[in-house]
Amino acid sequence: MQTQILEQMESNVRTYSRSFPIVFTEAKGARLTAEDGTQYIDFLAGAGTLNYGHNHPKIKQALVDYLAGDNIVHSLDMWTAAKRDYLETLENVILKPRGLDYKVQLPGPTGTNAVEAAIRLARVATGRHNIVSFTNGFHGVTMGALATTGNRKFREATGGIPLQGAAFMPFDGYMGKDVDTLDYFEKLLGDNSSGLDRPAAVIIETVQGEGGINPAGLDWLKRLEKICHDHDILLIVDDIQAGCGRTGKFFSFEHAGIKPDIVTNSKSLSGFGLPLSHVLMRPDLDKWKPGQYNGTFRGFNLAFVTAAAAMKQFWSDDTLERDVQRKGRIVEERFQKLATWLSNKGVPSSERGRGLMRGLDVGTGDNADKITGEAFKRGMIIETSGHDGQVVKCLCPLTISDEDLLGGLDILEDSVKHMFG
Ligand SMILES: *Cc1c(COP(=O)(O)O)cnc(C)c1O
């Protein structure tokens, strides 16, 4: 495989190609094919961007038809039939059946664009600047979003420009399982001398993705919502990775029965790997003046088309939801067995997650890299997350066949046993 030009020309900043230094050409469902014809089972799936797999035939057909008809591709934020169908589908298939009432902002197409817009909106709507985020949270790498992101590696990449306007609180479980970390947050809010500037908003991932697949407890999330209400603080759920069905519901916060004031989605929102993000906001929060937040790629018509097709295909009934829950239990059980096996071998390990967003914590990044590196040799793409990269994370397509799901889990088990047996 010819990789010389890639190694020479692409900046050092590249990441995933270091774990998987081969050239990929084709993909279908949960399988990737490299240039030499080798097939890989994909448990990374664009870090949660390909919840419906690669090149889903129905979604692809909608896109091909749209292109073949010379329909509009770029329109700034002008009205198009594709945008209308997207909003109508979002309203009728996703929001209304869940009793949710939101207006939609279409910022630039990436996740961090949506987070920037969401926290800016919270500031515009409240007139306050402070955003509370949580330890191990990841919200993107543009300055505003980065200020709410915990990871030191990313934070140090500003060249010393201070990251401002955010305060970190301990995430659920951060102080051990016997401490309710919200006691601390509530105490600070109630104390005029705590030093915590009154927040405009709290931003949270209900299951932290990059931070190591850490699910917040459902009662903890309910309490967080109540604290926000009691103190007139907006609750932003960053559902960029955990949303679009990953946890077994379209929105990850549905499990806790909470209603955030603002929601961000991206990654799997387009359903096809095309760039798309949106911010959902309680209608009365829409304090934007026309054009006060702009961008050239606000709403990408091709992504509207695939997103609408995906919502119609997968969210008109609960078939996918139930399937995700079933597959999630399969992964949970297999990861638990591996954690027990590793622990017995002197590698203290544990399993956690929600739905098909699951992690196997093997203690250190070195241990996790050994497993994912061996899995790659055996035909599987799987990555790590967490503060030290110590968590092997399962983000396989939700639509993965049972054969590929079990095949991938077998490869992982063989890799663990090979490296630590
Ligand atoms: C990936 C991610 C982002 C950033 O999205 P980009 O498209 O990479 O900018 C923000 N928040 C969460 C929870 C994410 O997983």
XYZ file of N, CA, C and O in Angstrom, residues 69-235:
668
model
N -31.038 14.753 -9.472
C -32.084 15.679 -9.877
C -31.627 17.128 -9.942
O -32.465 18.031 -10.050
N -30.330 17.380 -9.848
C -29.809 18.758 -9.833
C -30.474 19.603 -8.752
O -30.727 20.805 -8.936
N -30.775 18.995 -7.641
C -31.330 19.755 -6.521
C -30.231 20.597 -5.895
O -29.045 20.371 -6.123
N -30.633 21.546 -5.071
C -29.663 22.528 -4.600
C -28.733 21.941 -3.533
O -29.182 21.254 -2.606
N -27.441 22.182 -3.693
C -26.449 21.658 -2.749
C -26.078 22.723 -1.721
O -26.129 22.488 -0.528
N -25.732 23.912 -2.196
C -25.356 24.965 -1.257
C -26.301 26.153 -1.353
O -26.634 26.593 -2.450
N -26.698 26.678 -0.196
C -27.708 27.731 -0.216
C -27.520 28.716 0.933
O -28.473 29.379 1.323
N -26.276 28.799 1.498
C -26.101 29.570 2.742
C -27.191 29.098 3.702
O -27.337 27.904 3.867
N -27.941 30.046 4.289
C -29.061 29.534 5.108
C -30.415 29.895 4.485
O -31.408 30.052 5.178
N -30.401 29.976 3.148
C -31.683 30.208 2.474
C -32.572 28.977 2.611
O -32.107 27.890 2.908
N -33.863 29.207 2.354
C -34.809 28.103 2.451
C -34.697 27.183 1.247
O -34.634 27.645 0.111
N -34.676 25.893 1.528
C -34.717 24.896 0.454
C -35.755 23.841 0.830
O -36.128 23.706 2.008
N -36.184 23.105 -0.166
C -37.142 22.029 0.098
C -36.498 20.979 1.009
O -37.167 20.367 1.842
N -35.173 20.796 0.857
C -34.478 19.806 1.682
C -34.506 20.228 3.146
O -34.713 19.415 4.046
N -34.294 21.524 3.399
C -34.330 22.007 4.781
C -35.741 21.857 5.363
O -35.907 21.435 6.503
N -36.740 22.181 4.544
C -38.125 22.069 5.017
C -38.446 20.624 5.397
O -39.017 20.357 6.452
N -38.025 19.694 4.558
C -38.311 18.282 4.839
C -37.561 17.819 6.092
O -38.090 17.058 6.912
N -36.348 18.317 6.252
C -35.556 17.975 7.443
C -36.270 18.441 8.715
O -36.460 17.672 9.663
N -36.681 19.725 8.730
C -37.310 20.276 9.938
C -38.649 19.591 10.219
O -38.971 19.272 11.363
N -39.392 19.343 9.153
C -40.698 18.691 9.300
C -40.526 17.281 9.874
O -41.265 16.853 10.760
N -39.521 16.568 9.371
C -39.274 15.202 9.839
C -38.786 15.220 11.287
O -39.235 14.410 12.117
N -37.888 16.130 11.593
C -37.392 16.257 12.968
C -38.570 16.508 13.925
O -38.677 15.879 14.983
N -39.447 17.405 13.518
C -40.606 17.752 14.356
C -41.536 16.549 14.527
O -41.909 16.199 15.642
N -41.893 15.917 13.395
C -42.943 14.887 13.451
C -42.438 13.521 13.914
O -43.171 12.790 14.574
N -41.211 13.180 13.558
C -40.717 11.831 13.881
C -39.987 11.817 15.229
O -40.072 10.848 15.979
N -39.283 12.908 15.543
C -38.442 12.886 16.745
C -39.048 13.710 17.891
O -39.258 13.196 18.995
N -39.304 14.987 17.659
C -39.633 15.872 18.788
C -41.048 15.651 19.320
O -41.232 15.403 20.514
N -42.029 15.744 18.439
C -43.428 15.654 18.894
C -43.728 14.377 19.671
O -44.293 14.446 20.768
N -43.348 13.200 19.134
C -43.655 11.965 19.873
C -42.991 11.921 21.247
O -43.424 11.173 22.123
N -41.960 12.714 21.471
C -41.281 12.739 22.767
C -41.734 13.903 23.631
O -41.150 14.160 24.695
N -42.738 14.625 23.169
C -43.249 15.754 23.951
C -42.229 16.876 24.072
O -42.220 17.621 25.049
N -41.369 17.029 23.060
C -40.333 18.062 23.111
C -40.692 19.206 22.157
O -41.182 18.973 21.054
N -40.477 20.419 22.630
C -40.791 21.605 21.840
C -39.530 22.456 21.734
O -39.140 23.111 22.694
N -38.872 22.407 20.595
C -37.626 23.142 20.419
C -37.640 23.912 19.105
O -38.219 23.469 18.116
N -36.952 25.058 19.103
C -36.583 25.694 17.850
C -35.191 25.193 17.461
O -34.458 24.667 18.307
N -34.849 25.345 16.203
C -33.635 24.727 15.677
C -32.705 25.796 15.116
O -33.109 26.590 14.265
N -31.479 25.809 15.605
C -30.444 26.651 14.993
C -29.491 25.755 14.219
O -29.039 24.726 14.725
N -29.192 26.169 13.000
C -28.240 25.420 12.175
C -26.958 26.233 12.090
O -26.867 27.190 11.330
N -25.970 25.877 12.905
C -24.690 26.580 12.853
C -23.804 25.905 11.808
O -24.313 25.203 10.934
N -22.521 26.114 11.841
C -21.617 25.355 10.976
C -21.823 23.871 11.220
O -22.503 23.478 12.160
N -21.244 23.029 10.379
C -21.637 21.623 10.367
C -20.958 20.713 11.381
O -21.304 19.533 11.473
N -19.994 21.192 12.152
C -19.293 20.267 13.049
C -19.864 20.346 14.468
O -20.610 21.267 14.800
N -19.453 19.404 15.282
C -19.939 19.368 16.651
C -19.532 20.597 17.435
O -20.341 21.213 18.142
N -18.279 20.970 17.290
C -17.808 22.111 18.069
C -18.523 23.398 17.644
O -18.763 24.279 18.461
N -18.937 23.491 16.379
C -19.744 24.635 15.938
C -21.047 24.703 16.738
O -21.489 25.783 17.147
N -21.668 23.549 16.937
C -22.936 23.514 17.660
C -22.732 23.891 19.124
O -23.543 24.619 19.714
N -21.629 23.409 19.711
C -21.367 23.735 21.114
C -21.084 25.229 21.267
O -21.601 25.883 22.182
N -20.288 25.775 20.357
C -20.020 27.219 20.403
C -21.329 28.000 20.356
O -21.526 28.954 21.113
N -22.191 27.612 19.425
C -23.458 28.328 19.269
C -24.321 28.164 20.515
O -24.963 29.126 20.974
N -24.327 26.970 21.087
C -25.169 26.696 22.251
C -24.735 27.525 23.462
O -25.571 28.121 24.159
N -23.428 27.568 23.707
C -23.007 28.311 24.899
C -23.114 29.814 24.657
O -23.431 30.567 25.571
N -22.918 30.236 23.414
C -23.108 31.653 23.091
C -24.578 32.036 23.289
O -24.890 33.091 23.833
N -25.463 31.165 22.829
C -26.900 31.422 23.010
C -27.234 31.542 24.495
O -27.986 32.436 24.907
N -26.677 30.628 25.298
C -26.951 30.669 26.745
C -26.506 32.012 27.323
O -27.171 32.584 28.195
N -25.389 32.523 26.828
C -24.880 33.810 27.323
C -25.775 34.947 26.852
O -26.117 35.851 27.630
N -26.171 34.897 25.580
C -27.046 35.946 25.038
C -28.388 35.936 25.782
O -28.936 36.984 26.128
N -28.901 34.751 26.048
C -30.242 34.647 26.645
C -30.249 35.015 28.120
O -31.268 35.480 28.635
N -29.126 34.818 28.822
C -29.127 35.066 30.270
C -28.365 36.336 30.652
O -28.508 36.817 31.780
N -27.516 36.820 29.755
C -26.672 37.957 30.107
C -25.562 37.584 31.082
O -24.895 38.452 31.639
N -25.349 36.302 31.294
C -24.250 35.838 32.166
C -23.210 35.116 31.315
O -23.532 34.623 30.238
N -21.991 35.014 31.823
C -20.948 34.419 30.991
C -20.555 32.998 31.391
O -20.080 32.218 30.579
N -20.704 32.681 32.663
C -20.072 31.458 33.177
C -20.804 30.179 32.741
O -22.022 30.079 32.872
N -20.046 29.232 32.226
C -20.614 27.937 31.825
C -19.990 26.871 32.723
O -18.765 26.752 32.796
N -20.836 26.105 33.391
C -20.322 25.011 34.214
C -20.237 23.750 33.365
O -21.204 23.378 32.694
N -19.054 23.145 33.368
C -18.916 21.857 32.685
C -18.304 20.874 33.674
O -18.089 21.216 34.848
N -18.032 19.667 33.220
C -17.652 18.618 34.171
C -16.307 17.988 33.849
O -15.896 17.918 32.688
N -15.666 17.527 34.902
C -14.399 16.807 34.766
C -14.539 15.707 33.709
O -15.572 15.037 33.652
N -13.531 15.547 32.891
C -13.508 14.555 31.809
C -14.478 14.854 30.670
O -14.643 14.038 29.757
N -15.142 16.020 30.727
C -16.053 16.366 29.634
C -15.285 16.700 28.373
O -14.162 17.216 28.420
N -15.886 16.401 27.229
C -15.308 16.803 25.936
C -16.392 17.462 25.102
O -17.438 16.869 24.842
N -16.126 18.710 24.681
C -17.152 19.435 23.924
C -16.625 20.046 22.641
O -17.318 20.850 22.022
N -15.399 19.715 22.245
C -14.865 20.259 20.997
C -13.636 21.108 21.251
O -13.272 21.374 22.400
N -13.000 21.560 20.166
C -11.684 22.183 20.330
C -11.587 23.637 19.838
O -10.501 24.193 19.805
N -12.708 24.263 19.432
C -12.642 25.711 19.202
C -12.684 26.394 20.570
O -13.117 25.788 21.560
N -12.251 27.659 20.629
C -11.929 28.249 21.934
C -13.054 28.159 22.978
O -12.795 27.812 24.128
N -14.269 28.510 22.581
C -15.362 28.496 23.556
C -15.644 27.091 24.047
O -15.771 26.843 25.245
N -15.742 26.167 23.112
C -16.023 24.774 23.469
C -14.845 24.179 24.246
O -15.035 23.433 25.218
N -13.645 24.539 23.835
C -12.445 24.004 24.494
C -12.378 24.446 25.961
O -11.901 23.695 26.816
N -12.876 25.654 26.225
C -12.882 26.127 27.614
C -13.701 25.195 28.509
O -13.454 25.095 29.710
N -14.667 24.484 27.918
C -15.509 23.573 28.700
C -15.018 22.124 28.618
O -15.668 21.223 29.136
N -13.901 21.915 27.931
C -13.342 20.565 27.748
C -12.222 20.339 28.761
O -11.365 21.210 28.946
N -12.230 19.180 29.413
C -11.285 18.967 30.493
C -9.870 18.593 30.055
O -8.890 18.994 30.685
N -9.762 17.857 28.980
C -8.510 17.200 28.597
C -7.334 18.163 28.422
O -7.360 19.085 27.615
N -6.278 17.917 29.193
C -5.134 18.844 29.226
C -4.425 18.943 27.891
O -3.985 20.011 27.485
N -4.285 17.817 27.186
C -3.589 17.826 25.884
C -4.222 18.866 24.959
O -3.527 19.679 24.354
N -5.547 18.851 24.867
C -6.231 19.814 24.003
C -6.103 21.231 24.558
O -5.905 22.191 23.827
N -6.228 21.356 25.872
C -6.212 22.692 26.485
C -4.849 23.357 26.312
O -4.765 24.577 26.183
N -3.788 22.534 26.304
C -2.450 23.110 26.188
C -2.135 23.578 24.773
O -1.132 24.240 24.543
N -3.006 23.237 23.837
C -2.728 23.572 22.433
C -3.192 24.981 22.045
O -3.279 25.299 20.867
N -3.475 25.824 23.006
C -3.881 27.194 22.657
C -2.671 28.118 22.596
O -2.823 29.310 22.314
N -1.494 27.592 22.903
C -0.312 28.453 22.916
C -0.345 29.428 24.077
O 0.245 30.506 23.987
N -1.025 29.075 25.108
C -1.011 29.913 26.305
C -2.152 30.911 26.383
O -2.320 31.582 27.395
N -2.951 31.031 25.332
C -4.117 31.928 25.432
C -5.071 31.326 26.454
O -5.434 30.155 26.355
N -5.457 32.125 27.444
C -6.286 31.549 28.497
C -7.673 31.131 27.991
O -8.253 31.810 27.142
N -8.130 30.033 28.515
C -9.476 29.561 28.194
C -10.398 30.081 29.281
O -10.199 29.787 30.458
N -11.368 30.851 28.878
C -12.150 31.576 29.872
C -13.635 31.258 29.804
O -14.127 30.769 28.793
N -14.306 31.576 30.898
C -15.758 31.523 30.902
C -16.327 30.173 31.279
O -17.509 29.930 31.057
N -15.479 29.292 31.836
C -16.002 27.987 32.245
C -15.500 27.629 33.637
O -14.415 28.042 34.040
N -16.314 26.892 34.372
C -15.916 26.385 35.683
C -16.233 24.898 35.714
O -17.292 24.470 35.248
N -15.298 24.100 36.211
C -15.477 22.645 36.216
C -16.027 22.142 37.541
O -15.569 22.547 38.604
N -16.983 21.255 37.458
C -17.504 20.551 38.627
C -17.192 19.063 38.456
O -17.017 18.587 37.336
N -17.130 18.334 39.565
C -16.878 16.884 39.453
C -18.075 16.152 38.845
O -19.205 16.322 39.297
N -17.810 15.357 37.828
C -18.848 14.533 37.183
C -19.322 13.458 38.164
O -18.667 13.180 39.170
N -20.449 12.862 37.853
C -20.970 11.777 38.697
C -19.907 10.684 38.837
O -19.357 10.209 37.846
N -19.619 10.310 40.075
C -18.662 9.231 40.329
C -17.220 9.691 40.460
O -16.352 8.899 40.818
N -16.970 10.961 40.199
C -15.580 11.450 40.186
C -14.904 11.310 41.538
O -13.686 11.119 41.622
N -15.682 11.439 42.614
C -15.108 11.342 43.966
C -15.344 9.957 44.573
O -15.291 9.793 45.784
N -15.609 8.971 43.733
C -15.927 7.638 44.242
C -17.433 7.464 44.314
O -18.183 8.444 44.308
N -17.857 6.202 44.392
C -19.292 5.981 44.230
C -20.123 6.363 45.453
O -21.344 6.426 45.373
N -19.480 6.644 46.562
C -20.249 7.019 47.756
C -20.492 8.517 47.880
O -21.182 8.957 48.799
N -19.904 9.303 46.983
C -20.068 10.763 47.064
C -20.996 11.229 45.951
O -20.770 10.914 44.778
N -22.037 11.962 46.327
C -22.871 12.606 45.308
C -22.245 13.960 45.007
O -22.347 14.905 45.798
N -21.600 14.057 43.862
C -20.827 15.259 43.543
C -21.717 16.502 43.397
O -21.212 17.622 43.432
N -23.019 16.278 43.223
C -23.909 17.443 43.114
C -24.069 18.159 44.450
O -24.455 19.333 44.483
N -23.767 17.476 45.557
C -23.766 18.169 46.857
C -22.798 19.346 46.803
O -23.080 20.425 47.323
N -21.659 19.122 46.200
C -20.629 20.152 46.091
C -21.125 21.316 45.229
O -21.048 22.484 45.626
N -21.652 20.987 44.040
C -22.149 22.026 43.132
C -23.245 22.844 43.815
O -23.234 24.087 43.801
N -24.171 22.157 44.463
C -25.292 22.860 45.092
C -24.798 23.761 46.231
O -25.267 24.886 46.403
N -23.820 23.257 46.965
C -23.246 24.042 48.064
C -22.612 25.336 47.514
O -22.821 26.422 48.054
N -21.847 25.214 46.447
C -21.207 26.399 45.851
C -22.250 27.409 45.378
O -22.093 28.614 45.558
N -23.323 26.883 44.769
C -24.356 27.786 44.235
C -25.050 28.557 45.347
O -25.459 29.710 45.162
N -25.169 27.922 46.508
C -25.900 28.545 47.614
C -25.026 29.435 48.481
O -25.506 30.015 49.455
N -23.759 29.559 48.152
C -22.818 30.275 49.014
C -22.293 31.515 48.282
O -21.590 31.399 47.281
N -22.613 32.692 48.810
C -22.187 33.945 48.169
C -20.679 34.122 48.139
O -20.171 34.978 47.425
N -19.986 33.352 48.935
C -18.531 33.475 48.974
C -17.829 32.251 48.382
O -16.655 32.027 48.632
N -18.548 31.462 47.597
C -17.913 30.254 47.039
C -16.936 30.592 45.924
O -16.079 29.785 45.573
N -17.081 31.769 45.337
C -16.205 32.128 44.220
C -16.730 31.662 42.875
O -16.113 31.933 41.837
N -17.842 30.955 42.880
C -18.418 30.492 41.608
C -19.322 31.586 41.047
O -20.348 31.921 41.657
N -18.938 32.151 39.914
C -19.800 33.146 39.273
C -21.093 32.476 38.849
O -21.084 31.350 38.346
N -22.193 33.180 39.055
C -23.499 32.598 38.756
C -23.536 32.128 37.299
O -23.370 32.918 36.382
N -23.736 30.815 37.080
C -23.618 30.296 35.713
C -24.788 30.694 34.810
O -25.922 30.807 35.275
N -24.469 30.900 33.530
C -25.514 31.011 32.513
C -26.093 29.620 32.260
O -27.300 29.455 32.117
N -25.206 28.642 32.209
C -25.637 27.292 31.834
C -24.687 26.239 32.376
O -23.548 26.526 32.740
N -25.227 25.042 32.421
C -24.433 23.843 32.679
C -24.402 23.073 31.372
O -25.436 22.946 30.709
N -23.245 22.589 30.969
C -23.183 21.722 29.783
C -22.683 20.349 30.198
O -21.712 20.231 30.958
N -23.381 19.325 29.725
C -23.028 17.967 30.157
C -23.289 16.929 29.061
O -24.223 17.077 28.265
N -22.445 15.914 29.031
C -22.719 14.703 28.254
C -23.328 13.703 29.242
O -22.717 13.429 30.278
N -24.471 13.131 28.922
C -25.074 12.182 29.874
C -24.250 10.897 29.957
O -24.254 10.224 30.978
N -23.584 10.560 28.873
C -22.551 9.521 28.905
C -21.325 10.167 28.262
O -21.352 10.519 27.086
N -20.274 10.341 29.037
C -19.091 10.981 28.472
C -18.427 10.043 27.479
O -18.151 8.883 27.803
N -18.182 10.549 26.274
C -17.589 9.714 25.227
C -16.076 9.731 25.285
O -15.445 8.774 25.736
N -15.489 10.852 24.861
C -14.022 10.942 24.850
C -13.444 10.813 26.252
O -12.309 10.400 26.441
N -14.237 11.174 27.258
C -13.770 11.132 28.639
C -13.698 9.732 29.232
O -13.317 9.572 30.394
N -14.093 8.708 28.473
C -13.926 7.336 28.971
C -15.214 6.550 29.149
O -15.271 5.628 29.960
N -16.244 6.877 28.384
C -17.540 6.167 28.472
C -18.016 6.143 29.933
O -18.127 5.080 30.561
N -18.276 7.335 30.449
C -18.751 7.451 31.831
C -20.223 7.839 31.824
O -20.557 8.968 31.471
N -21.110 6.899 32.209
C -22.526 7.264 32.237
C -22.858 7.973 33.542
O -22.507 7.501 34.624
N -23.536 9.119 33.451
C -24.051 9.757 34.664
C -25.275 8.979 35.108
O -26.068 8.530 34.271
N -25.444 8.806 36.417
C -26.613 8.109 36.938
C -27.882 8.863 36.559
O -27.882 10.088 36.439
N -28.972 8.107 36.373
C -30.208 8.758 35.923
C -30.786 9.648 37.020
O -31.294 10.742 36.743
N -30.691 9.217 38.272
C -31.166 10.072 39.376
C -30.278 11.300 39.531
O -30.754 12.387 39.858
N -28.995 11.122 39.293
C -28.047 12.237 39.358
C -28.414 13.292 38.304
O -28.423 14.484 38.575
N -28.755 12.815 37.106
C -29.142 13.746 36.033
C -30.438 14.476 36.384
O -30.574 15.681 36.130
N -31.374 13.737 36.981
C -32.637 14.377 37.408
C -32.348 15.461 38.440
O -32.921 16.543 38.410
N -31.456 15.153 39.363
C -31.116 16.135 40.392
C -30.408 17.342 39.762
O -30.670 18.485 40.153
N -29.550 17.072 38.785
C -28.868 18.182 38.096
C -29.898 19.099 37.433
O -29.802 20.332 37.526
N -30.898 18.498 36.790
C -31.943 19.313 36.151
C -32.658 20.174 37.185
O -32.919 21.360 36.975
N -32.945 19.566 38.342
C -33.666 20.309 39.388
C -32.816 21.463 39.924
O -33.308 22.584 40.122
N -31.542 21.191 40.133
C -30.646 22.254 40.611
C -30.632 23.409 39.609
O -30.709 24.580 39.981
N -30.548 23.071 38.329
C -30.552 24.109 37.291
C -31.848 24.915 37.354
O -31.818 26.154 37.320
N -32.973 24.226 37.455
C -34.256 24.939 37.544
C -34.293 25.842 38.769
O -34.651 27.016 38.685
N -33.905 25.287 39.911
C -33.980 26.041 41.169
C -33.132 27.305 41.124
O -33.456 28.296 41.768
N -32.027 27.260 40.395
C -31.102 28.394 40.381
C -31.159 29.180 39.076
O -30.286 30.005 38.824
N -32.175 28.886 38.242
C -32.360 29.646 37.000
C -31.118 29.550 36.099
O -30.629 30.549 35.571
N -30.596 28.328 35.992
C -29.430 28.059 35.136
C -29.915 27.185 33.971
O -30.705 26.266 34.184
N -29.457 27.479 32.772
C -29.876 26.661 31.626
C -29.125 25.336 31.618
O -27.945 25.284 31.959
N -29.829 24.290 31.222
C -29.208 22.974 31.120
C -28.987 22.641 29.639
O -29.951 22.550 28.870
